[in-house]
mmCIF file of C-alpha atoms in Angstrom:
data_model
loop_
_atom_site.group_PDB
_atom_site.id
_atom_site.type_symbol
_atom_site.label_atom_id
_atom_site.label_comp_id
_atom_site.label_asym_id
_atom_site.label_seq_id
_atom_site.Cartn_x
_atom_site.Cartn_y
_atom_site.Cartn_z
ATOM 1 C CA UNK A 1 7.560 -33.996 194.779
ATOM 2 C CA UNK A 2 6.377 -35.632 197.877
ATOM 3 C CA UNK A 3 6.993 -39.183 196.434
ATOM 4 C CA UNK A 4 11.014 -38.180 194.996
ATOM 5 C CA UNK A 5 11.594 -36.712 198.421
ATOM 6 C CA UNK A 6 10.623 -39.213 200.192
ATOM 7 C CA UNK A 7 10.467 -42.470 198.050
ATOM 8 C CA UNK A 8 7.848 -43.904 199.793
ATOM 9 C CA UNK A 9 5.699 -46.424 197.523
ATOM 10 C CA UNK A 10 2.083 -45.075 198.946
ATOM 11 C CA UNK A 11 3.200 -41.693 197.505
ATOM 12 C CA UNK A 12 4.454 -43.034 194.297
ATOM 13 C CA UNK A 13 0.706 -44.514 194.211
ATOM 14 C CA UNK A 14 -0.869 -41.325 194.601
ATOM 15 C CA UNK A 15 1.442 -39.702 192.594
ATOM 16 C CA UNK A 16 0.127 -42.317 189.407
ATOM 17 C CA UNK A 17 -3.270 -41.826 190.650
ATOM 18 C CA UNK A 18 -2.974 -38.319 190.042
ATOM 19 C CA UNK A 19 -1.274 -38.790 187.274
ATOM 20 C CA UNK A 20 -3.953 -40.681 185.596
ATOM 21 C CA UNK A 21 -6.767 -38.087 186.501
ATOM 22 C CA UNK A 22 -5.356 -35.689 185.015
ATOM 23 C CA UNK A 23 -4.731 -37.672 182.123
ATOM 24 C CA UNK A 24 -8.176 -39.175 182.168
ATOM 25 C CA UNK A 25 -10.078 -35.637 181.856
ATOM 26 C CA UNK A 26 -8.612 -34.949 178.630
ATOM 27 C CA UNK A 27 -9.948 -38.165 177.187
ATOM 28 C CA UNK A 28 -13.132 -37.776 178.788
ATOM 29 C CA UNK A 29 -13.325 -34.220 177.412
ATOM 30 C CA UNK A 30 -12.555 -35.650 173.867
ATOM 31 C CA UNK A 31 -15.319 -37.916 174.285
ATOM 32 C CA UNK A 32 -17.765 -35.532 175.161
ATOM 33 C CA UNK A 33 -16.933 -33.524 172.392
ATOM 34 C CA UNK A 34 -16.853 -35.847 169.289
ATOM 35 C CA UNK A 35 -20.196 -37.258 170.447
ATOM 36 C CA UNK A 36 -21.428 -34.054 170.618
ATOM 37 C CA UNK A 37 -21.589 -34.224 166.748
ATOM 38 C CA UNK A 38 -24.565 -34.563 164.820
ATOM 39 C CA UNK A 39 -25.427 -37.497 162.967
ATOM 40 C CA UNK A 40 -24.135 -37.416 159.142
ATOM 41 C CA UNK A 41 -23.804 -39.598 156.085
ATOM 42 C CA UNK A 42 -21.158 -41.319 157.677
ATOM 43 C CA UNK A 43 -22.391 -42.275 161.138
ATOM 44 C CA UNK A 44 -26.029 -41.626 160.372
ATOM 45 C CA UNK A 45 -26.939 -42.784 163.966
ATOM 46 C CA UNK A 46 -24.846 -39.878 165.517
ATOM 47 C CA UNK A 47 -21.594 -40.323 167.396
ATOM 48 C CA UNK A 48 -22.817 -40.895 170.867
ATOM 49 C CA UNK A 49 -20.776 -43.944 171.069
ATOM 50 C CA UNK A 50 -17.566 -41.987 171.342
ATOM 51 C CA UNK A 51 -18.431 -41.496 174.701
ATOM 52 C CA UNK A 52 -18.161 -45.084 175.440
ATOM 53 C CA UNK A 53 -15.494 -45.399 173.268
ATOM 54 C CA UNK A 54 -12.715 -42.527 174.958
ATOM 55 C CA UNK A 55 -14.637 -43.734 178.766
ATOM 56 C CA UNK A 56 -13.118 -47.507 177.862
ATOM 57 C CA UNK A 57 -9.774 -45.794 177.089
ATOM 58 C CA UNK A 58 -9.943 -43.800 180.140
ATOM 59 C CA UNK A 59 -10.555 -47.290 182.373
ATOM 60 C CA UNK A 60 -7.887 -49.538 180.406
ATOM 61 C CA UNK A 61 -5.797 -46.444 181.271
ATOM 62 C CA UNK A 62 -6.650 -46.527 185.256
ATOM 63 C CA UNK A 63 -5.780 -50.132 185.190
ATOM 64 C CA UNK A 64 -2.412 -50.403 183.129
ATOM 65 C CA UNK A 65 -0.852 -47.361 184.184
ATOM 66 C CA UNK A 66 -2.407 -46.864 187.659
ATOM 67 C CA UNK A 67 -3.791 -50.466 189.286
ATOM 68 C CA UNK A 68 -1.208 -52.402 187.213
ATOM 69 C CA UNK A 69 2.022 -50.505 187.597
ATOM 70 C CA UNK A 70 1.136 -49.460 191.426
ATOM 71 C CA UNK A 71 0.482 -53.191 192.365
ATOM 72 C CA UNK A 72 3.755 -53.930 190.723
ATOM 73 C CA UNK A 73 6.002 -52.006 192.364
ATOM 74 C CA UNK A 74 4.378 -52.242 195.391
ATOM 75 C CA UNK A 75 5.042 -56.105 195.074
ATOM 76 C CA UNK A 76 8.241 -55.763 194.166
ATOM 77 C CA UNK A 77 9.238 -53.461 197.461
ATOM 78 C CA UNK A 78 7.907 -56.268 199.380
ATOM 79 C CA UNK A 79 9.977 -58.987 198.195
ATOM 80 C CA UNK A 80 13.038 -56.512 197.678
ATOM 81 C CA UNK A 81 12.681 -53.707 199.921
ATOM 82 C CA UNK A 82 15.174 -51.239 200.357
ATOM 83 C CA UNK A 83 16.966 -52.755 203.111
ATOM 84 C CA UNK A 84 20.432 -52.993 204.503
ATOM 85 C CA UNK A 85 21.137 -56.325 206.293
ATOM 86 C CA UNK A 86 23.814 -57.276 208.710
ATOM 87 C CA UNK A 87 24.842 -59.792 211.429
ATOM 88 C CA UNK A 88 26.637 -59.518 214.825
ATOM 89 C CA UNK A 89 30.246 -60.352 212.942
ATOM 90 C CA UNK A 90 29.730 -58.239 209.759
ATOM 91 C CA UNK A 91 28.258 -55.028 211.201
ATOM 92 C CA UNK A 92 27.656 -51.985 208.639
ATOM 93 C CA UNK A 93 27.996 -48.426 210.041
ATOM 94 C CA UNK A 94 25.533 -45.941 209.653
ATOM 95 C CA UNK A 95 27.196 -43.952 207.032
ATOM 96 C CA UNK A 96 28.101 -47.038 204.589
ATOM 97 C CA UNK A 97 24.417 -48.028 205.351
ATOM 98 C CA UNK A 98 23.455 -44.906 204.397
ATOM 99 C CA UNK A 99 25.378 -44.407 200.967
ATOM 100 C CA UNK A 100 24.336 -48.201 200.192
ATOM 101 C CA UNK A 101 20.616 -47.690 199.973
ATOM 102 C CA UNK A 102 20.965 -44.129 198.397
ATOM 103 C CA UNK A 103 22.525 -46.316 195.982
ATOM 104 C CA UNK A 104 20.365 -48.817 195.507
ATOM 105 C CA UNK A 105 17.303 -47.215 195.405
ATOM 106 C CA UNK A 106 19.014 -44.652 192.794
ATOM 107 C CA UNK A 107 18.057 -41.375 194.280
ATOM 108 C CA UNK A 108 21.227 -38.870 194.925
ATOM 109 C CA UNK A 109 19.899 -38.217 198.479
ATOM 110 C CA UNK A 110 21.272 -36.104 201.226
ATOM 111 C CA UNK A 111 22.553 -38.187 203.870
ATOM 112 C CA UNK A 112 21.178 -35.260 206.309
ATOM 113 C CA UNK A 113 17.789 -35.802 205.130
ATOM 114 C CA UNK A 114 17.442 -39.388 205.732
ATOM 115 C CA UNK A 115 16.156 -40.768 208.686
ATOM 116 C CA UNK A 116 16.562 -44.241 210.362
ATOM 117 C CA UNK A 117 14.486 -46.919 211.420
ATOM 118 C CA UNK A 118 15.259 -50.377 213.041
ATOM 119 C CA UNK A 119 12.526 -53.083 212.060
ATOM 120 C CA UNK A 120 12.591 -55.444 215.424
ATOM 121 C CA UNK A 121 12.382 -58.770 214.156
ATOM 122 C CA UNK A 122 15.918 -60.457 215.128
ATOM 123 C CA UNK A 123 16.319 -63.882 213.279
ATOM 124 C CA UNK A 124 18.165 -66.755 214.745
ATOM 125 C CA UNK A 125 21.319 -65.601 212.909
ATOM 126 C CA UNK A 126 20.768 -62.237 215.004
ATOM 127 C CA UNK A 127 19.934 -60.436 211.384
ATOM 128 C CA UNK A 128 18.499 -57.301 211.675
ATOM 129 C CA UNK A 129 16.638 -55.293 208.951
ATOM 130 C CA UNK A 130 16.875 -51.642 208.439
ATOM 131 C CA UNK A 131 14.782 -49.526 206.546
ATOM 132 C CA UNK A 132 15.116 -45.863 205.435
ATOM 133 C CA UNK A 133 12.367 -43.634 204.356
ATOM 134 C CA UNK A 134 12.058 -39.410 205.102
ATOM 135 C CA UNK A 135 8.388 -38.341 204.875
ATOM 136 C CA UNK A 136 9.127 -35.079 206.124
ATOM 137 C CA UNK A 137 6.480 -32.285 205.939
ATOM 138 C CA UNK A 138 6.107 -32.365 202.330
ATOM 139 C CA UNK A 139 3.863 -35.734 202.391
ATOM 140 C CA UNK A 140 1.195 -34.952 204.770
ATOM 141 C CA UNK A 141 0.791 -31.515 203.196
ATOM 142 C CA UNK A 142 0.175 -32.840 200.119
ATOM 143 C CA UNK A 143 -1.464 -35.697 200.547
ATOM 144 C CA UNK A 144 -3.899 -33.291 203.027
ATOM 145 C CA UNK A 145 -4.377 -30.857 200.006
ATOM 146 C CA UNK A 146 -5.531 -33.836 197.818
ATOM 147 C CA UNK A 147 -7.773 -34.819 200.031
ATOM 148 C CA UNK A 148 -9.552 -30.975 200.683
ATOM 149 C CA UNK A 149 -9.478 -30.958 196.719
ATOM 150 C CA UNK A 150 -10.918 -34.515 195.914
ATOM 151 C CA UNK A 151 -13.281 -34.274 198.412
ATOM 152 C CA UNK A 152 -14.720 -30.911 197.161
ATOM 153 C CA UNK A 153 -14.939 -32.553 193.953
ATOM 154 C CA UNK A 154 -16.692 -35.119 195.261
ATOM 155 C CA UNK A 155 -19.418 -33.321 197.256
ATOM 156 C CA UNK A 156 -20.107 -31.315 194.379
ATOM 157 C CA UNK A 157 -20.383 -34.529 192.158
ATOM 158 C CA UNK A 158 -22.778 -36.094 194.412
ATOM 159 C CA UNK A 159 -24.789 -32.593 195.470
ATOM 160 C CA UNK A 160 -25.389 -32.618 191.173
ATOM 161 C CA UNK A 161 -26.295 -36.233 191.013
ATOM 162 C CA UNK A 162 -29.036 -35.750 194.076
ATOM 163 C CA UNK A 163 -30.329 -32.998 191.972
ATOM 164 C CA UNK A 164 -30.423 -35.069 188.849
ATOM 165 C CA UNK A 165 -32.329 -37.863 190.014
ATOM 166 C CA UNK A 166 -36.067 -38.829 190.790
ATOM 167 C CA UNK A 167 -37.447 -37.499 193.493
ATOM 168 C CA UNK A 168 -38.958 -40.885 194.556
ATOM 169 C CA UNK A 169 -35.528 -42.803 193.644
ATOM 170 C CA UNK A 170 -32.384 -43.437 195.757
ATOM 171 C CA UNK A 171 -29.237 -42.351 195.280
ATOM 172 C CA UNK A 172 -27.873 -45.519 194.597
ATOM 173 C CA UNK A 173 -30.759 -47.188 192.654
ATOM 174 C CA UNK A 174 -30.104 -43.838 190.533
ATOM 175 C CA UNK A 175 -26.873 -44.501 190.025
ATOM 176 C CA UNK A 176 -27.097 -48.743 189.223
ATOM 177 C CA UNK A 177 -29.306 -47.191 186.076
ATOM 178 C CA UNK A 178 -27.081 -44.329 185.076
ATOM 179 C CA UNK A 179 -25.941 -44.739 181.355
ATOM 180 C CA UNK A 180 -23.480 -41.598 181.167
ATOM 181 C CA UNK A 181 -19.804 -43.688 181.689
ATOM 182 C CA UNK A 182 -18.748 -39.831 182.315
ATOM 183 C CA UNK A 183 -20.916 -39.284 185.407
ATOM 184 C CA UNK A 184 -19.651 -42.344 186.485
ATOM 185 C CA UNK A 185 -16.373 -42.068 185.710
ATOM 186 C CA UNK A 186 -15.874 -38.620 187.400
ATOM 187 C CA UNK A 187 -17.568 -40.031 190.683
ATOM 188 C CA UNK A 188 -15.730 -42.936 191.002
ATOM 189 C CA UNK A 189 -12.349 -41.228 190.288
ATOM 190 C CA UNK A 190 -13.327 -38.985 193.067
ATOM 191 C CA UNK A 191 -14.135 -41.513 195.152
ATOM 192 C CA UNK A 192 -11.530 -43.505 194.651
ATOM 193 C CA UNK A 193 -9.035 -40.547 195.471
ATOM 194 C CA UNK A 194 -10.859 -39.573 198.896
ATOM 195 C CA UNK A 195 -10.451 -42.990 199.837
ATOM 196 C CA UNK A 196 -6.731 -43.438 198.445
ATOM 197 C CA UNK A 197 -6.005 -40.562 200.672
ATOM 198 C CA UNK A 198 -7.371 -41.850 203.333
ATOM 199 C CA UNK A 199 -5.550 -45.292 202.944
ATOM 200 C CA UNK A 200 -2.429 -43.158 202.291
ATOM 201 C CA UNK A 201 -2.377 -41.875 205.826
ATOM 202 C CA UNK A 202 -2.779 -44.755 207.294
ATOM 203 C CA UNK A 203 -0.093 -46.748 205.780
ATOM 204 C CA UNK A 204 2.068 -43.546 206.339
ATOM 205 C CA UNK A 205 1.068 -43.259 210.145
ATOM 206 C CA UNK A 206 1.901 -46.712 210.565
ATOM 207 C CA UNK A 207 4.906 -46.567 208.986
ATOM 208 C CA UNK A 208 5.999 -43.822 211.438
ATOM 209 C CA UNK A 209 4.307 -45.830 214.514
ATOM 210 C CA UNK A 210 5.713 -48.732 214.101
ATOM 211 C CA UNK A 211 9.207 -48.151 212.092
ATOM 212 C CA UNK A 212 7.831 -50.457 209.724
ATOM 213 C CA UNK A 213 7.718 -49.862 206.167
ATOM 214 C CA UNK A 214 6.016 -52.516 205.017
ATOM 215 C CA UNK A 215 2.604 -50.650 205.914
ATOM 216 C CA UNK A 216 3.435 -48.557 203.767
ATOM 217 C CA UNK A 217 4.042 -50.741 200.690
ATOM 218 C CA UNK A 218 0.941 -52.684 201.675
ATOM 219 C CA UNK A 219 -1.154 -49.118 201.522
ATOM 220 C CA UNK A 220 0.626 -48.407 197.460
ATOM 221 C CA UNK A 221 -0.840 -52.413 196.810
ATOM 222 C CA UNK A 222 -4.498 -51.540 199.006
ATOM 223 C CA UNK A 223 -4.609 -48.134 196.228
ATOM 224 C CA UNK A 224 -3.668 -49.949 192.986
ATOM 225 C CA UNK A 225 -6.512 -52.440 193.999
ATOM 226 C CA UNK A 226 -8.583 -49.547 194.729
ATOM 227 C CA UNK A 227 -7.886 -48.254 191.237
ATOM 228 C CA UNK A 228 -8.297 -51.687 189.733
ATOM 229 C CA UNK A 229 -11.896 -51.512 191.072
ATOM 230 C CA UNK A 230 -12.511 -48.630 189.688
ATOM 231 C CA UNK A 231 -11.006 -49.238 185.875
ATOM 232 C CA UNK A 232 -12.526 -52.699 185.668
ATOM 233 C CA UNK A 233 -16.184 -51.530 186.494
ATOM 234 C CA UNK A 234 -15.897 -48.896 184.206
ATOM 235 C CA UNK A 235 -14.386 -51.411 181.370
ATOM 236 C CA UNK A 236 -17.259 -53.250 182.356
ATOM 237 C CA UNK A 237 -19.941 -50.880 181.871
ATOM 238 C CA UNK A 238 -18.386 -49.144 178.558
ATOM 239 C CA UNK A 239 -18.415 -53.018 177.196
ATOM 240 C CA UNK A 240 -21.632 -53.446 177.585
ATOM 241 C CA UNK A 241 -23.170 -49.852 175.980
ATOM 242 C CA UNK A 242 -21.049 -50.389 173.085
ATOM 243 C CA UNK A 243 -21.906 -54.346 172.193
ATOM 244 C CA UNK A 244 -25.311 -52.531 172.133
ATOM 245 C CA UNK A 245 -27.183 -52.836 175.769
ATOM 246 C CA UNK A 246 -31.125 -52.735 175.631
ATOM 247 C CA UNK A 247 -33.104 -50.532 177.569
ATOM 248 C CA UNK A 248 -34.523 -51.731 180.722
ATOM 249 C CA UNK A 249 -37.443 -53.656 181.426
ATOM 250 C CA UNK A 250 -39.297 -50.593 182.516
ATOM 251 C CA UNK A 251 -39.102 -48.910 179.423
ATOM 252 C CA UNK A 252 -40.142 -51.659 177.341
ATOM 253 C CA UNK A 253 -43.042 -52.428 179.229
ATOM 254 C CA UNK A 254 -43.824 -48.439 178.649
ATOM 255 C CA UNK A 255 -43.763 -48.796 175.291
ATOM 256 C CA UNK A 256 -45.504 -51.317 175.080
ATOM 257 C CA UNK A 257 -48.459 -49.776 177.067
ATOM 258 C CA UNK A 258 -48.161 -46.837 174.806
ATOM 259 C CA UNK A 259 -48.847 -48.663 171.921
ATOM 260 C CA UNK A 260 -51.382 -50.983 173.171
ATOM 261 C CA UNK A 261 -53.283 -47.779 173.865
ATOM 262 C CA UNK A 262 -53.383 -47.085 170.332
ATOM 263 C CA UNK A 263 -56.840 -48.055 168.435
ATOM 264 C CA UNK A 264 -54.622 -48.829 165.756
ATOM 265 C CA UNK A 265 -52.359 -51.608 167.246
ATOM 266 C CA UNK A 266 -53.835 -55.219 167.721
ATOM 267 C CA UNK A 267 -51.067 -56.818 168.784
ATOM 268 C CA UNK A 268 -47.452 -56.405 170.026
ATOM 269 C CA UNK A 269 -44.606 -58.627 169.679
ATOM 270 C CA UNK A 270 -41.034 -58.720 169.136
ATOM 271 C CA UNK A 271 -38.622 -55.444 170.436
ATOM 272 C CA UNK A 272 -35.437 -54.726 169.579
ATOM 273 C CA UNK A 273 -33.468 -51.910 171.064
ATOM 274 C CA UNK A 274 -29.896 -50.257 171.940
ATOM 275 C CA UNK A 275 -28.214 -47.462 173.656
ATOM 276 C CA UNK A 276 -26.852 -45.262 170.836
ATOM 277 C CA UNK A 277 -25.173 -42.929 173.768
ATOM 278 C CA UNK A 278 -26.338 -41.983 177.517
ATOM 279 C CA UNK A 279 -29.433 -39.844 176.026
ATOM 280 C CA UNK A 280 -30.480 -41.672 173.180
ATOM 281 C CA UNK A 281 -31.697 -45.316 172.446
ATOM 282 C CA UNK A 282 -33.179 -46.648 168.839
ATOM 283 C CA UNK A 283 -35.925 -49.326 168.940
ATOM 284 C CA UNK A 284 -37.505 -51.482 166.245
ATOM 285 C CA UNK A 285 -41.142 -52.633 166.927
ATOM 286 C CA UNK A 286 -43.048 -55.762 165.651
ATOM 287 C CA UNK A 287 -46.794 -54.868 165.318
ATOM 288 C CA UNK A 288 -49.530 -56.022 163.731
ATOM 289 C CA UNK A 289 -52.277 -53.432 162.996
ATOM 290 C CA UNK A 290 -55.975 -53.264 162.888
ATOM 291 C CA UNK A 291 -57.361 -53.744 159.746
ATOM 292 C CA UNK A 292 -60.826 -52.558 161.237
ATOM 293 C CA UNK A 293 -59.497 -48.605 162.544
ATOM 294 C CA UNK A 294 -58.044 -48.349 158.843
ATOM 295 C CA UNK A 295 -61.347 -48.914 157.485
ATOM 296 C CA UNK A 296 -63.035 -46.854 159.738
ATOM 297 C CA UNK A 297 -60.860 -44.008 158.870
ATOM 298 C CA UNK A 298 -61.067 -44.627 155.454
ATOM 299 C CA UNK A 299 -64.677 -44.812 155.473
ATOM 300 C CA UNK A 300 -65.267 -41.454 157.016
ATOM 301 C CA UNK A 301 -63.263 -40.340 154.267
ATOM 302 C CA UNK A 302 -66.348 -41.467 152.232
ATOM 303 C CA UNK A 303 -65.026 -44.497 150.290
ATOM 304 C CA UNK A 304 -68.065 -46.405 151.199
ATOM 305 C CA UNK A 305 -70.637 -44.394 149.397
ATOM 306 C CA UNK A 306 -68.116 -44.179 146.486
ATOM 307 C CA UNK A 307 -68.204 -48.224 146.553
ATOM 308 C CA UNK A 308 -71.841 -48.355 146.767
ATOM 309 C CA UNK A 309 -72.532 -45.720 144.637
ATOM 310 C CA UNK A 310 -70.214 -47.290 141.761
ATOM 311 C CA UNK A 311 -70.429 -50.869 142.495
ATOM 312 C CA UNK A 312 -71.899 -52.048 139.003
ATOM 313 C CA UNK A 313 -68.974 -49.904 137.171
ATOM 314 C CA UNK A 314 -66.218 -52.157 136.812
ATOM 315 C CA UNK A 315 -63.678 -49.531 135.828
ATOM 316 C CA UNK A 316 -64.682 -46.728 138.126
ATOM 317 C CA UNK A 317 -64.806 -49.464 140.943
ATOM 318 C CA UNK A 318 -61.047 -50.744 139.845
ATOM 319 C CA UNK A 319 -60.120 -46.876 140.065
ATOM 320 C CA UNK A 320 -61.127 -46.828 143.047
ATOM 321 C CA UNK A 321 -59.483 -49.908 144.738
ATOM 322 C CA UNK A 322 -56.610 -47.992 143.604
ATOM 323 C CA UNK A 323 -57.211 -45.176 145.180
ATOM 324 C CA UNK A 324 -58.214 -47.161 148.193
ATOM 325 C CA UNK A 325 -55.351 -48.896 148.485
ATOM 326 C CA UNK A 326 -52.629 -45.833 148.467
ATOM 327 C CA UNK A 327 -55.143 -44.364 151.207
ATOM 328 C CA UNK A 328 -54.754 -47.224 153.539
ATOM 329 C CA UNK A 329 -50.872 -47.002 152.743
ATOM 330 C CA UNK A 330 -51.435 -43.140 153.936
ATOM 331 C CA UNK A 331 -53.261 -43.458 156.673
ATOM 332 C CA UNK A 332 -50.925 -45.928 158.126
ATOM 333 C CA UNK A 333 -47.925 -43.905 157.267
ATOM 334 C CA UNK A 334 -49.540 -40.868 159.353
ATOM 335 C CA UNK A 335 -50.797 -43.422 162.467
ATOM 336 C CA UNK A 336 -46.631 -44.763 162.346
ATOM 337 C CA UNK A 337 -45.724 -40.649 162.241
ATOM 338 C CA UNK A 338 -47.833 -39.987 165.599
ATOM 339 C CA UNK A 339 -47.232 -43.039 167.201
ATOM 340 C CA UNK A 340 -43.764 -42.007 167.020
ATOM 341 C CA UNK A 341 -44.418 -38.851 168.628
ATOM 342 C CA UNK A 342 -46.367 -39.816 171.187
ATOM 343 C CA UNK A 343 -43.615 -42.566 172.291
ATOM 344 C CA UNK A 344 -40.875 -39.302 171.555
ATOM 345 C CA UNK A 345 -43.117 -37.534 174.075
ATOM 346 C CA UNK A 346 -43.779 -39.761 176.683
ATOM 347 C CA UNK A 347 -39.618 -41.506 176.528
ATOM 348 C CA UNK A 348 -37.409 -38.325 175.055
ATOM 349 C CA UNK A 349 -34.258 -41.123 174.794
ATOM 350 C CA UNK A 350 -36.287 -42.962 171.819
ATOM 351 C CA UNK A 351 -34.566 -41.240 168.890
ATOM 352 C CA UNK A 352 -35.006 -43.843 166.123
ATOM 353 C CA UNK A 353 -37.900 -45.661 166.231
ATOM 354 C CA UNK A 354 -39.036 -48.026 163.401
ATOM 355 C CA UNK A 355 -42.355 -49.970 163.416
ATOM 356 C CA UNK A 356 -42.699 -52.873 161.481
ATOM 357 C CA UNK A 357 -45.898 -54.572 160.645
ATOM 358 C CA UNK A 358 -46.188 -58.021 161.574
ATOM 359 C CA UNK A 359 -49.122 -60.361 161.226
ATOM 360 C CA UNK A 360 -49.818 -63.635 162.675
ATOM 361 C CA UNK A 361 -51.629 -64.275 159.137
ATOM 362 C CA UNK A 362 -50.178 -66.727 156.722
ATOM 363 C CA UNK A 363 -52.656 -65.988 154.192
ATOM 364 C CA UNK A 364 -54.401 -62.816 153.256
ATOM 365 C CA UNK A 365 -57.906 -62.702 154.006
ATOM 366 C CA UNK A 366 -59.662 -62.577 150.689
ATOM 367 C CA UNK A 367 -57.751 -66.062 150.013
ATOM 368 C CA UNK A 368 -59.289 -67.505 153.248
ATOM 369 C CA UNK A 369 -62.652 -66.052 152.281
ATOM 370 C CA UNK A 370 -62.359 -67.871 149.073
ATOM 371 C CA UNK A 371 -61.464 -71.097 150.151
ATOM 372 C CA UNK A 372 -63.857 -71.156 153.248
ATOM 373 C CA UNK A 373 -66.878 -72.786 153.411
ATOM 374 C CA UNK A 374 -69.417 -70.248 153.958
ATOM 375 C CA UNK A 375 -67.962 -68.978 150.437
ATOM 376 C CA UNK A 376 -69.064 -72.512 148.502
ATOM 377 C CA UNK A 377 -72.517 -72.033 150.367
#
């Protein structure tokens, strides 16, 4: 209303800007829903991507239909704003000026309800510019209700996000590490609209001041670059969850020390990991395992009494290598289980984990037995 009453292109850049959050919550509400669904045959990993996936929408939206279209118009009101020119021998009176810009800025406007202002910049060919825009009351009323709206918004964004966070961590180191694209998305739409506001005012006020609309074309180009900000660091974040980010350093090196705490882990080597959505990450280990802890438990199991006790038995002791052998298979099967939970317990996000065993041994050890020397002694 305030923008087709006063045709002003600052308020036809709010007007998009609002435009586009509304827009933008129903996508972001879709998102949140769909990846709210558990994981099936289908997506077995869940559907936390969808978040990502409606988030980029949302941003691609901000930028086409918001930074894109506002920066264009705003451009094009610079090089052909709606003007009226006229020189010392071919003067235009106020009422043909009048219908002429009504015209060509295609509004049916009441002549009553414009208002005139001269831009002083006389040429050498005494050509004088005149521009015509009515802000009226409407457009500081409504851009000062956006601004008591966004900014409540906002405060309530940020109080959640304070409460959210680490004690020990900053605000914005919180926020550099946030996953979430809707947290972020909400905040800097907020932001973003505080500060369009803001920008709108000031292009507005000058406007007024100065009888020079061109501050107020140059505000509509300052808020679609605001809004391209905004879209192309979401775009940017939203990329990189759904290529597949790792997790941070951090939380590798936590894993890590969790496992290396384990009696059962010798070594650790390769990780591979990926956000599956904001509260969920899978991870595939590389480990090699200690051959000595799996003996131990097996031994308390009493397998080495059995081994001494039928050692000159060739079938008993064959019966039980077999039995041996689907032990150690068990007991490592149970040591993967609660290593699993305790990583679960100590890192919530890790939802799929998967251990592999990996050895730095080309050969298995009864071959290198066989072939060593102290065997042939």
């Amino acid at each position: 209303m305030a923008y087709l009453s006063s045709g002003s292109a600052t308020m036809l850049a709010e007007t998009c800007h609002s435009l586009i959050d509304s827009l933008n919550q129903g996508l972001l509400f879709l998102g949140i829903k769909q990846s709210s669904r558990t994981p099936d045959q289908k997506y077995q990993y869940g559907y936390g991507r969808a978040r990502y996936f409606y988030s980029l929408v949302s941003a691609l939206g901000i930028f086409w239909v918001g930074s894109f279209s506002v920066m264009y118009n705003g451009i094009q009101t610079l090089i052909h704003p709606i003007t009226e020119s006229f020189t010392s021998n071919n003067v235009a009176t106020e009422h043909s000026l009048t219908e002429s810009i009504a015209a060509s800025h295609h509004h049916l406007i009441d002549k009553e309800s414009w208002s005139y202002s001269l831009l002083s910049n006389f040429m050498p060919d005494q050509m004088v510019t005149t521009m015509i825009c009515n802000y009226g009351l409407v457009t500081p009323v409504v851009l000062f209700i956006s601004l008591i709206i966004d900014g409540g918004v906002l405060l309530s964004v940020i109080k959640d996000l304070k409460e959210e966070k680490p004690k020990d961590m900053g605000i914005l180191t919180y926020l550099k590490g946030i996953q979430d694209p809707m947290v972020l998305a909400v905040l800097l739409e907020d932001l973003a609209a505080c500060l369009g506001v803001f920008i709108a005012f000031g292009g507005i006020g000058m406007s007024v001041y100065t009888n020079n609309l061109v501050y107020d074309t140059v505000a509509s180009l300052a808020i679609g670059g605001l809004l391209g900000v905004v879209s192309l660091s979401l775009i940017e974040l939203n990329k990189n969850y759904l290529i597949g980010r790792s997790i941070d350093s951090k939380t590798e090196a936590r894993v890590r020390e969790i496992l290396m705490r384990r009696e059962s882990i010798e070594a650790v080597y390769a990780i591979q990991s990926q956000w599956l959505s904001p509260t969920s990450f899978s991870i595939t280990i590389e480990v090699d395992f200690n051959g000595h802890y799996f003996c131990k438990v097996l031994k308390e199991l009493g397998y080495e009494k059995e081994f001494i006790r039928k050692g000159k038995d060739v079938k008993e002791l064959m019966k039980l290598l077999n039995w041996y052998t689907e032990d150690v298979t068990k007991a490592m099967e149970r040591e993967i289980i609660d290593i699993e939970d305790d990583i679960r317990r100590q890192i919530p996000e890790a939802t799929f984990i998967e251990l592999e065993p990996s050895s730095n041994l080309t050969n298995f050890r009864i071959v290198e037995y066989l072939l060593s020397d102290s065997r042939r002694d």
